[in-house]
Amino acid sequence: MTDGEGALRAVLAGAAAGIERAAADLALAEEPSRLVAALEAEPERG
Amino acid sequence: MAWKDLCHVPGLPTSCGTKTREYFVDVRECEAVRRLRQAGAVGLGKLNMTELALGPFGDNPHHGDAQNPWRTGCAAGGSSSGGGVAVAAGLVLGAVGSDTGGSIRLPAACCGIVGLKPTYGRVSRAGAMPLSWSLDHLGPMARTVADAALMLGAMAGHDPADATSSRRPVPDYAGALARGVAGLRLGLPENYYFDGVSPEVAAAVREAASVIARLGAVVTEIRLPDPQPLTDVASLITWCESSAVHARIVRERPHELGSVVRARLEPGFHVSAYDYLQAARIRARLTREFVREVFAEVDGLLTPVIPEPAPALDQVTAGAPGEVVLRMARFARLTRPLNGLGLPALSVPCGFTASGLPQALQIVGRPFDEATVLRVGHAYEQAAGFWARRPPAAPSPDVRAR
């Protein structure tokens, strides 16, 4: 592994750790496919 | 008009910025391009881009670096670099770009034009090369907000060929522009968006907010839910999905890729399914929370697009691939969270630095409320007048492809 790859792996590990913290209290029912539904939940504006 | 070279258009090769002339093929024409052509647009051809849309500076080792029309040697922004340059230089009236972490807004900001990343689901991605299907957006690049509104009106709308395409009706974006900004509540973020931003950029964005306030909007400071988790989510998802999409060239022909693009694609092969799925799960919740908290207080946000004016290309692309990738992440840190959120975000010119480089304002709105985002952009643009300035007509003699 080069120095450059090591730096990127470190960034990746940091991102994964951040997600782990943010997901700590994620609801059991949360699915990965709900983004468009979340966006469409906002009422339409004229 | 012209199209980023990741849009499949019958009869034209689609290199996606790679060495391979026909890297991407599809059974159907890029739907956004097809709709624009159906609406009467005349296509002039394809536009240069960062290799595989992976990079915010506009460099390309195979087709030559896109040159910033305002200053040779400065980054044009990427990855829709050719769109930024061609529109700014007056070669085309508009361009179709793609935006996975800022790739429409960054070149728009660097080149002094208008660029819109619509809401996720607003414009079909069918017929365009995917980089990260969870974060990819197609959108217009144009000289004025009115032109961008006209283009979006033609490009937007449901398409069964894109599973994420929304069925929401398409409003008359251009017709709503003249409604002005009186009474709109707009927020200047207290956190994240001005952290580490150059004083000149911050001052330009705050001055633009003052102009918008004088037009009748109520501009207040607002504390946002921390965008950092969204950046983590968007980065990790992009790493995984781009590695999956482009695995074949990475595995079979890595020597054909630039060293930085290879470095960008490699980490995605080492992410666990657990991390990827947690990122995808947390994203919807973060979006719901952000929308609920922020848009209860304001109708839109005003932020910088780039943390510094267009940097010198040879400086930001120098060094080991790992260093360059980290520099890329920093340059896109103000745009990438909006890809995670899927919210509409517009880049509008908001002046020039003391050395003559373009400055840019980012206007963010509610889901599917491009109409308000465009209204604010149009009102500001017409009041400020920066849109009328043009870069030097003739390129400097040292412009050349590698």
Short mmCIF file of C-alpha atoms in Angstrom, two decimals:
data_model
loop_
_atom_site.label_atom_id
_atom_site.label_comp_id
_atom_site.label_asym_id
_atom_site.label_seq_id
_atom_site.Cartn_x
_atom_site.Cartn_y
_atom_site.Cartn_z
CA MET A 1 0.00 0.00 0.00
CA THR A 2 1.43 3.41 -0.95
CA ASP A 3 1.42 6.48 1.30
CA GLY A 4 -1.35 7.92 -0.85
CA GLU A 5 -3.53 4.84 -0.41
CA GLY A 6 -2.85 4.91 3.31
CA ALA A 7 -4.10 8.50 3.54
CA LEU A 8 -7.25 7.62 1.62
CA ARG A 9 -7.91 4.53 3.74
CA ALA A 10 -7.59 6.75 6.81
CA VAL A 11 -10.18 9.17 5.40
CA LEU A 12 -12.45 6.27 4.60
CA ALA A 13 -12.09 4.90 8.13
CA GLY A 14 -12.93 8.36 9.48
CA ALA A 15 -16.07 8.55 7.34
CA ALA A 16 -17.13 5.07 8.46
CA ALA A 17 -16.60 6.04 12.09
CA GLY A 18 -18.70 9.19 11.58
CA ILE A 19 -21.50 7.15 10.05
CA GLU A 20 -21.29 4.62 12.89
CA ARG A 21 -21.81 7.43 15.42
CA ALA A 22 -24.66 8.99 13.45
CA ALA A 23 -26.36 5.61 12.98
CA ALA A 24 -26.17 4.67 16.64
CA ASP A 25 -29.86 5.32 17.29
CA LEU A 26 -31.16 4.57 13.81
CA ALA A 27 -34.70 3.22 13.82
CA LEU A 28 -35.01 -0.48 13.03
CA ALA A 29 -37.47 0.33 10.26
CA GLU A 30 -35.12 2.71 8.40
CA GLU A 31 -34.41 1.35 4.92
CA PRO A 32 -31.79 2.50 2.45
CA SER A 33 -34.31 3.22 -0.29
CA ARG A 34 -36.30 6.03 1.30
CA LEU A 35 -34.51 9.16 0.08
CA VAL A 36 -36.94 10.10 -2.68
CA ALA A 37 -39.83 9.35 -0.31
CA ALA A 38 -38.24 11.64 2.28
CA LEU A 39 -37.90 14.41 -0.30
CA GLU A 40 -41.42 13.91 -1.65
CA ALA A 41 -42.85 14.11 1.89
CA GLU A 42 -42.39 17.89 1.72
CA PRO A 43 -45.68 19.48 0.58
CA GLU A 44 -45.81 20.90 -2.93
CA ARG A 45 -45.60 24.68 -3.25
CA GLY A 46 -47.24 26.74 -5.91
CA MET B 1 -26.12 23.82 -26.56
CA ALA B 2 -23.60 21.15 -25.74
CA TRP B 3 -23.49 18.09 -23.53
CA LYS B 4 -21.05 16.79 -20.96
CA ASP B 5 -19.23 13.85 -22.49
CA LEU B 6 -21.00 11.34 -20.26
CA CYS B 7 -24.36 11.84 -21.98
CA HIS B 8 -25.04 9.18 -24.57
CA VAL B 9 -26.06 10.84 -27.83
CA PRO B 10 -26.53 8.58 -30.86
CA GLY B 11 -23.84 9.11 -33.46
CA LEU B 12 -21.33 10.63 -31.04
CA PRO B 13 -18.70 8.83 -28.94
CA THR B 14 -18.94 9.08 -25.16
CA SER B 15 -15.49 8.91 -23.60
CA CYS B 16 -16.52 10.11 -20.11
CA GLY B 17 -13.17 11.85 -20.04
CA THR B 18 -11.26 8.59 -20.34
CA LYS B 19 -8.75 7.46 -22.93
CA THR B 20 -11.38 5.10 -24.36
CA ARG B 21 -13.30 6.78 -27.17
CA GLU B 22 -16.55 4.91 -26.55
CA TYR B 23 -16.29 4.20 -22.83
CA PHE B 24 -20.04 4.47 -22.20
CA VAL B 25 -22.81 3.27 -24.51
CA ASP B 26 -26.50 2.96 -23.85
CA VAL B 27 -29.51 1.69 -25.75
CA ARG B 28 -31.16 5.10 -25.45
CA GLU B 29 -30.20 8.73 -25.80
CA CYS B 30 -29.57 10.67 -22.62
CA GLU B 31 -33.11 11.60 -21.64
CA ALA B 32 -32.23 15.13 -20.48
CA VAL B 33 -30.53 15.84 -23.80
CA ARG B 34 -33.39 14.27 -25.75
CA ARG B 35 -35.92 16.49 -23.99
CA LEU B 36 -33.89 19.63 -24.67
CA ARG B 37 -33.56 18.71 -28.33
CA GLN B 38 -37.26 17.98 -28.49
CA ALA B 39 -37.87 21.46 -27.04
CA GLY B 40 -35.82 22.96 -29.89
CA ALA B 41 -32.26 23.04 -28.59
CA VAL B 42 -29.56 22.70 -31.23
CA GLY B 43 -26.77 20.40 -30.10
CA LEU B 44 -23.25 21.51 -31.00
CA GLY B 45 -21.45 18.50 -29.53
CA LYS B 46 -19.77 17.11 -26.45
CA LEU B 47 -17.81 18.89 -23.76
CA ASN B 48 -14.59 18.02 -21.99
CA MET B 49 -14.83 16.77 -18.42
CA THR B 50 -12.72 15.38 -15.60
CA GLU B 51 -11.90 11.70 -16.16
CA LEU B 52 -14.94 9.61 -15.07
CA ALA B 53 -16.37 12.76 -13.42
CA LEU B 54 -13.99 12.16 -10.51
CA GLY B 55 -12.49 15.51 -9.60
CA PRO B 56 -13.42 19.12 -8.91
CA PHE B 57 -10.60 20.98 -10.70
CA GLY B 58 -11.17 20.36 -14.43
CA ASP B 59 -7.87 18.68 -15.24
CA ASN B 60 -7.79 15.80 -17.67
CA PRO B 61 -4.67 13.79 -18.58
CA HIS B 62 -6.13 12.46 -21.85
CA HIS B 63 -7.98 15.35 -23.48
CA GLY B 64 -6.19 18.34 -21.98
CA ASP B 65 -6.99 20.47 -18.99
CA ALA B 66 -10.00 22.76 -19.28
CA GLN B 67 -8.73 26.32 -19.02
CA ASN B 68 -10.51 28.95 -16.96
CA PRO B 69 -11.62 31.65 -19.42
CA TRP B 70 -10.99 34.35 -16.81
CA ARG B 71 -7.40 33.33 -16.10
CA THR B 72 -5.30 30.82 -17.97
CA GLY B 73 -3.70 28.41 -15.54
CA CYS B 74 -6.50 28.60 -12.98
CA ALA B 75 -8.88 25.70 -12.41
CA ALA B 76 -12.04 25.76 -14.52
CA GLY B 77 -13.70 23.57 -11.89
CA GLY B 78 -15.04 20.11 -12.48
CA SER B 79 -16.11 17.69 -13.29
CA SER B 80 -18.41 19.46 -15.81
CA SER B 81 -15.42 21.60 -16.75
CA GLY B 82 -16.23 21.95 -20.45
CA GLY B 83 -19.72 23.20 -19.63
CA GLY B 84 -18.35 25.92 -17.39
CA VAL B 85 -15.79 27.03 -19.94
CA ALA B 86 -18.01 26.86 -23.04
CA VAL B 87 -20.86 28.80 -21.46
CA ALA B 88 -18.56 31.43 -19.91
CA ALA B 89 -16.69 31.90 -23.18
CA GLY B 90 -19.94 32.30 -25.11
CA LEU B 91 -19.41 29.21 -27.24
CA VAL B 92 -22.84 27.87 -26.24
CA LEU B 93 -25.91 29.29 -24.52
CA GLY B 94 -26.29 26.33 -22.23
CA ALA B 95 -24.87 22.95 -21.32
CA VAL B 96 -25.99 19.78 -19.59
CA GLY B 97 -23.76 18.89 -16.66
CA SER B 98 -23.78 16.23 -13.98
CA ASP B 99 -23.29 16.73 -10.25
CA THR B 100 -22.40 13.94 -7.80
CA GLY B 101 -20.51 16.08 -5.26
CA GLY B 102 -20.62 19.53 -6.84
CA SER B 103 -19.68 18.91 -10.47
CA ILE B 104 -22.16 21.40 -11.92
CA ARG B 105 -21.81 24.08 -9.24
CA LEU B 106 -18.01 24.01 -8.93
CA PRO B 107 -17.25 24.80 -12.60
CA ALA B 108 -20.13 27.29 -12.60
CA ALA B 109 -18.51 29.05 -9.64
CA CYS B 110 -14.99 28.94 -11.07
CA CYS B 111 -16.10 30.16 -14.51
CA GLY B 112 -18.64 32.80 -13.43
CA ILE B 113 -21.81 31.22 -14.83
CA VAL B 114 -25.07 29.80 -13.47
CA GLY B 115 -25.29 26.10 -12.56
CA LEU B 116 -28.17 24.22 -10.97
CA LYS B 117 -28.18 20.86 -9.23
CA PRO B 118 -31.89 20.06 -9.09
CA THR B 119 -33.60 17.94 -6.42
CA TYR B 120 -32.69 14.25 -6.53
CA GLY B 121 -35.41 12.68 -8.67
CA ARG B 122 -36.28 15.87 -10.60
CA VAL B 123 -34.26 15.20 -13.80
CA SER B 124 -33.85 11.70 -15.24
CA ARG B 125 -30.31 10.31 -15.34
CA ALA B 126 -31.24 7.67 -17.93
CA GLY B 127 -28.73 7.56 -20.76
CA ALA B 128 -25.95 9.20 -18.75
CA MET B 129 -22.92 7.43 -17.32
CA PRO B 130 -23.47 6.70 -13.63
CA LEU B 131 -20.74 7.61 -11.21
CA SER B 132 -22.69 7.05 -8.01
CA TRP B 133 -26.33 6.33 -8.73
CA SER B 134 -27.46 7.38 -5.24
CA LEU B 135 -25.92 10.84 -5.62
CA ASP B 136 -25.84 11.59 -9.36
CA HIS B 137 -27.89 14.51 -10.65
CA LEU B 138 -28.12 16.06 -14.12
CA GLY B 139 -28.78 19.76 -14.46
CA PRO B 140 -28.42 22.92 -16.54
CA MET B 141 -25.44 25.26 -16.88
CA ALA B 142 -26.21 28.65 -18.44
CA ARG B 143 -25.26 32.30 -18.65
CA THR B 144 -28.31 33.53 -16.77
CA VAL B 145 -30.77 32.16 -14.25
CA ALA B 146 -33.58 32.68 -16.77
CA ASP B 147 -31.78 30.44 -19.27
CA ALA B 148 -31.24 27.81 -16.56
CA ALA B 149 -34.95 27.98 -15.68
CA LEU B 150 -35.94 27.43 -19.31
CA MET B 151 -33.57 24.50 -19.59
CA LEU B 152 -34.79 22.90 -16.37
CA GLY B 153 -38.38 23.22 -17.53
CA ALA B 154 -37.51 21.16 -20.58
CA MET B 155 -35.28 18.62 -18.81
CA ALA B 156 -37.41 17.89 -15.72
CA GLY B 157 -40.24 15.41 -15.28
CA HIS B 158 -40.96 11.76 -14.68
CA ASP B 159 -39.10 9.15 -16.67
CA PRO B 160 -39.84 5.47 -16.05
CA ALA B 161 -36.32 4.62 -17.24
CA ASP B 162 -34.86 6.16 -14.06
CA ALA B 163 -36.14 4.33 -10.97
CA THR B 164 -35.54 7.39 -8.77
CA SER B 165 -37.49 9.75 -11.04
CA SER B 166 -40.26 11.65 -9.24
CA ARG B 167 -43.82 11.91 -10.53
CA ARG B 168 -44.24 15.42 -9.20
CA PRO B 169 -45.54 17.82 -11.84
CA VAL B 170 -43.07 20.30 -13.35
CA PRO B 171 -43.95 23.92 -12.58
CA ASP B 172 -43.37 26.88 -14.90
CA TYR B 173 -39.94 27.84 -13.59
CA ALA B 174 -39.35 30.66 -16.07
CA GLY B 175 -42.82 32.10 -15.53
CA ALA B 176 -42.27 32.33 -11.77
CA LEU B 177 -38.98 34.23 -11.93
CA ALA B 178 -40.52 37.70 -11.86
CA ARG B 179 -42.25 37.14 -8.52
CA GLY B 180 -39.28 38.59 -6.67
CA VAL B 181 -38.07 37.80 -3.18
CA ALA B 182 -40.22 40.07 -0.98
CA GLY B 183 -41.17 38.24 2.21
CA LEU B 184 -38.98 35.19 1.59
CA ARG B 185 -37.01 34.06 4.65
CA LEU B 186 -33.42 33.19 3.83
CA GLY B 187 -30.74 31.86 6.16
CA LEU B 188 -26.99 32.48 6.30
CA PRO B 189 -25.47 29.45 8.08
CA GLU B 190 -23.66 30.19 11.35
CA ASN B 191 -21.80 26.89 11.24
CA TYR B 192 -19.80 24.87 8.71
CA TYR B 193 -20.36 26.90 5.54
CA PHE B 194 -18.05 29.79 6.42
CA ASP B 195 -15.49 27.70 8.34
CA GLY B 196 -12.10 27.94 6.65
CA VAL B 197 -13.51 29.94 3.73
CA SER B 198 -11.27 32.68 2.34
CA PRO B 199 -12.18 36.16 3.67
CA GLU B 200 -12.73 37.44 0.14
CA VAL B 201 -15.23 34.66 -0.65
CA ALA B 202 -17.05 35.10 2.67
CA ALA B 203 -17.32 38.86 2.15
CA ALA B 204 -18.75 38.43 -1.36
CA VAL B 205 -21.42 36.00 -0.17
CA ARG B 206 -22.40 38.23 2.77
CA GLU B 207 -22.59 41.24 0.43
CA ALA B 208 -24.84 39.23 -1.91
CA ALA B 209 -27.07 38.40 1.08
CA SER B 210 -27.29 42.14 1.84
CA VAL B 211 -28.38 42.86 -1.73
CA ILE B 212 -31.07 40.17 -1.48
CA ALA B 213 -32.23 41.64 1.84
CA ARG B 214 -32.54 45.08 0.22
CA LEU B 215 -34.78 43.46 -2.41
CA GLY B 216 -37.22 42.53 0.36
CA ALA B 217 -36.18 39.12 1.67
CA VAL B 218 -35.72 38.58 5.39
CA VAL B 219 -32.14 37.33 5.81
CA THR B 220 -31.19 35.86 9.19
CA GLU B 221 -28.39 33.75 10.59
CA ILE B 222 -29.29 30.11 11.14
CA ARG B 223 -27.57 27.20 12.86
CA LEU B 224 -27.74 24.08 10.67
CA PRO B 225 -27.72 20.45 11.73
CA ASP B 226 -24.06 19.48 11.38
CA PRO B 227 -23.44 18.74 7.67
CA GLN B 228 -20.33 16.65 8.43
CA PRO B 229 -22.21 13.33 8.78
CA LEU B 230 -23.80 14.02 5.40
CA THR B 231 -20.37 14.58 3.91
CA ASP B 232 -19.24 11.26 5.39
CA VAL B 233 -22.34 9.54 4.02
CA ALA B 234 -21.97 11.06 0.56
CA SER B 235 -18.24 10.30 0.38
CA LEU B 236 -18.58 6.69 1.46
CA ILE B 237 -21.50 6.00 -0.88
CA THR B 238 -19.61 7.59 -3.78
CA TRP B 239 -16.51 5.52 -3.08
CA CYS B 240 -18.49 2.27 -3.06
CA GLU B 241 -20.75 2.92 -6.02
CA SER B 242 -18.09 4.43 -8.28
CA SER B 243 -15.79 1.45 -7.64
CA ALA B 244 -18.63 -0.92 -8.48
CA VAL B 245 -19.56 0.96 -11.67
CA HIS B 246 -15.99 1.29 -12.93
CA ALA B 247 -14.55 -1.98 -11.56
CA ARG B 248 -13.83 -3.35 -15.01
CA ILE B 249 -11.49 -0.58 -16.15
CA VAL B 250 -9.82 -0.48 -12.73
CA ARG B 251 -9.18 -4.22 -12.75
CA GLU B 252 -8.46 -4.85 -16.44
CA ARG B 253 -6.95 -1.59 -17.73
CA PRO B 254 -5.75 0.43 -14.74
CA HIS B 255 -2.86 1.83 -16.77
CA GLU B 256 -5.39 3.73 -18.88
CA LEU B 257 -6.58 5.75 -15.89
CA GLY B 258 -4.87 8.79 -14.42
CA SER B 259 -3.12 8.12 -11.13
CA VAL B 260 -5.49 10.28 -9.07
CA VAL B 261 -8.62 8.66 -10.51
CA ARG B 262 -7.12 5.23 -9.79
CA ALA B 263 -6.46 6.37 -6.24
CA ARG B 264 -10.04 7.64 -5.93
CA LEU B 265 -11.51 4.33 -7.12
CA GLU B 266 -9.35 1.95 -5.09
CA PRO B 267 -10.74 2.57 -1.55
CA GLY B 268 -14.27 1.64 -2.60
CA PHE B 269 -13.21 -1.99 -3.00
CA HIS B 270 -12.41 -2.15 0.70
CA VAL B 271 -15.61 -0.77 2.24
CA SER B 272 -17.75 -3.30 4.05
CA ALA B 273 -21.35 -3.93 3.04
CA TYR B 274 -22.25 -2.97 6.61
CA ASP B 275 -20.74 0.53 6.28
CA TYR B 276 -22.33 1.10 2.88
CA LEU B 277 -25.79 0.06 4.06
CA GLN B 278 -25.57 2.08 7.26
CA ALA B 279 -24.62 5.12 5.18
CA ALA B 280 -27.62 4.58 2.91
CA ARG B 281 -29.92 4.11 5.91
CA ILE B 282 -28.73 7.15 7.83
CA ARG B 283 -29.01 9.37 4.77
CA ALA B 284 -32.81 9.40 4.62
CA ARG B 285 -33.06 10.17 8.32
CA LEU B 286 -30.53 12.99 8.13
CA THR B 287 -32.44 14.42 5.18
CA ARG B 288 -35.79 14.35 6.97
CA GLU B 289 -34.25 15.99 10.05
CA PHE B 290 -32.48 18.66 8.01
CA VAL B 291 -35.58 19.52 5.99
CA ARG B 292 -37.81 19.61 9.05
CA GLU B 293 -35.49 21.76 11.18
CA VAL B 294 -34.11 24.16 8.58
CA PHE B 295 -37.16 24.83 6.46
CA ALA B 296 -39.36 25.44 9.49
CA GLU B 297 -37.29 28.61 9.92
CA VAL B 298 -36.34 29.68 6.41
CA ASP B 299 -37.37 29.22 2.77
CA GLY B 300 -33.79 28.89 1.58
CA LEU B 301 -30.09 29.09 2.45
CA LEU B 302 -27.35 31.37 1.16
CA THR B 303 -23.81 29.94 1.27
CA PRO B 304 -20.51 30.01 -0.59
CA VAL B 305 -19.98 27.42 -3.35
CA ILE B 306 -16.18 27.16 -3.26
CA PRO B 307 -13.99 27.84 -0.23
CA GLU B 308 -11.52 29.88 -2.27
CA PRO B 309 -11.50 31.46 -5.74
CA ALA B 310 -10.43 29.23 -8.65
CA PRO B 311 -6.99 27.97 -7.56
CA ALA B 312 -3.90 27.57 -9.74
CA LEU B 313 -4.35 24.23 -11.48
CA ASP B 314 -0.72 23.17 -11.30
CA GLN B 315 -0.69 23.73 -7.54
CA VAL B 316 -3.86 21.78 -6.68
CA THR B 317 -2.95 18.87 -8.93
CA ALA B 318 0.64 18.56 -7.67
CA GLY B 319 1.88 15.92 -5.25
CA ALA B 320 1.03 12.33 -4.43
CA PRO B 321 -2.44 11.08 -5.44
CA GLY B 322 -3.49 10.82 -1.81
CA GLU B 323 -2.68 14.51 -1.23
CA VAL B 324 -4.58 15.54 -4.36
CA VAL B 325 -7.63 13.54 -3.34
CA LEU B 326 -7.69 15.21 0.08
CA ARG B 327 -7.40 18.61 -1.65
CA MET B 328 -10.34 17.63 -3.86
CA ALA B 329 -12.44 16.75 -0.83
CA ARG B 330 -11.72 20.14 0.75
CA PHE B 331 -12.63 22.01 -2.44
CA ALA B 332 -16.01 20.24 -2.67
CA ARG B 333 -16.88 20.38 1.03
CA LEU B 334 -19.53 23.11 0.55
CA THR B 335 -21.34 21.36 -2.30
CA ARG B 336 -21.13 17.66 -1.37
CA PRO B 337 -23.56 17.77 1.61
CA LEU B 338 -26.32 18.94 -0.74
CA ASN B 339 -25.84 15.80 -2.83
CA GLY B 340 -26.28 13.77 0.32
CA LEU B 341 -29.45 15.68 1.09
CA GLY B 342 -30.70 15.69 -2.50
CA LEU B 343 -31.79 19.33 -2.16
CA PRO B 344 -31.85 21.83 -5.06
CA ALA B 345 -28.77 24.08 -5.09
CA LEU B 346 -27.93 26.90 -7.48
CA SER B 347 -24.58 28.57 -8.11
CA VAL B 348 -24.89 32.21 -9.19
CA PRO B 349 -22.04 34.67 -9.87
CA CYS B 350 -21.68 37.21 -7.04
CA GLY B 351 -18.78 39.38 -8.07
CA PHE B 352 -15.06 39.17 -8.67
CA THR B 353 -11.98 38.98 -6.51
CA ALA B 354 -9.46 41.82 -6.46
CA SER B 355 -7.47 39.80 -8.99
CA GLY B 356 -10.46 39.39 -11.31
CA LEU B 357 -11.60 35.82 -10.63
CA PRO B 358 -15.33 35.01 -10.36
CA GLN B 359 -17.07 34.67 -7.00
CA ALA B 360 -20.20 32.58 -6.45
CA LEU B 361 -23.24 32.36 -4.20
CA GLN B 362 -25.01 29.05 -3.51
CA ILE B 363 -28.80 29.18 -3.01
CA VAL B 364 -30.36 26.07 -1.47
CA GLY B 365 -34.07 25.31 -1.30
CA ARG B 366 -36.69 22.85 -0.12
CA PRO B 367 -37.09 19.54 -1.96
CA PHE B 368 -38.58 20.14 -5.42
CA ASP B 369 -38.70 23.90 -4.79
CA GLU B 370 -36.36 24.84 -7.62
CA ALA B 371 -38.83 27.63 -8.43
CA THR B 372 -37.94 29.55 -5.26
CA VAL B 373 -34.23 28.91 -5.66
CA LEU B 374 -34.36 30.25 -9.22
CA ARG B 375 -36.50 33.25 -8.16
CA VAL B 376 -33.92 34.29 -5.57
CA GLY B 377 -31.09 33.76 -8.04
CA HIS B 378 -32.82 35.76 -10.76
CA ALA B 379 -33.70 38.67 -8.48
CA TYR B 380 -30.14 38.85 -7.19
CA GLU B 381 -28.57 38.43 -10.62
CA GLN B 382 -30.64 41.25 -12.11
CA ALA B 383 -29.90 43.56 -9.18
CA ALA B 384 -26.18 42.80 -9.06
CA GLY B 385 -25.53 42.73 -12.80
CA PHE B 386 -22.44 40.51 -12.72
CA TRP B 387 -23.94 38.22 -15.34
CA ALA B 388 -23.23 40.81 -18.05
CA ARG B 389 -19.45 40.70 -17.56
CA ARG B 390 -17.56 38.50 -19.97
CA PRO B 391 -14.10 36.97 -19.78
CA PRO B 392 -11.33 38.09 -22.14
CA ALA B 393 -12.38 37.03 -25.64
CA ALA B 394 -9.16 35.51 -26.86
CA PRO B 395 -7.38 32.68 -25.06
CA SER B 396 -3.81 33.33 -24.06
CA PRO B 397 -1.23 31.87 -26.44
CA ASP B 398 0.03 29.37 -23.85
CA VAL B 399 -3.27 27.45 -23.84
CA ARG B 400 -2.53 23.99 -25.13
CA ALA B 401 -3.50 20.41 -24.53
CA ARG B 402 -1.03 18.10 -22.87
#
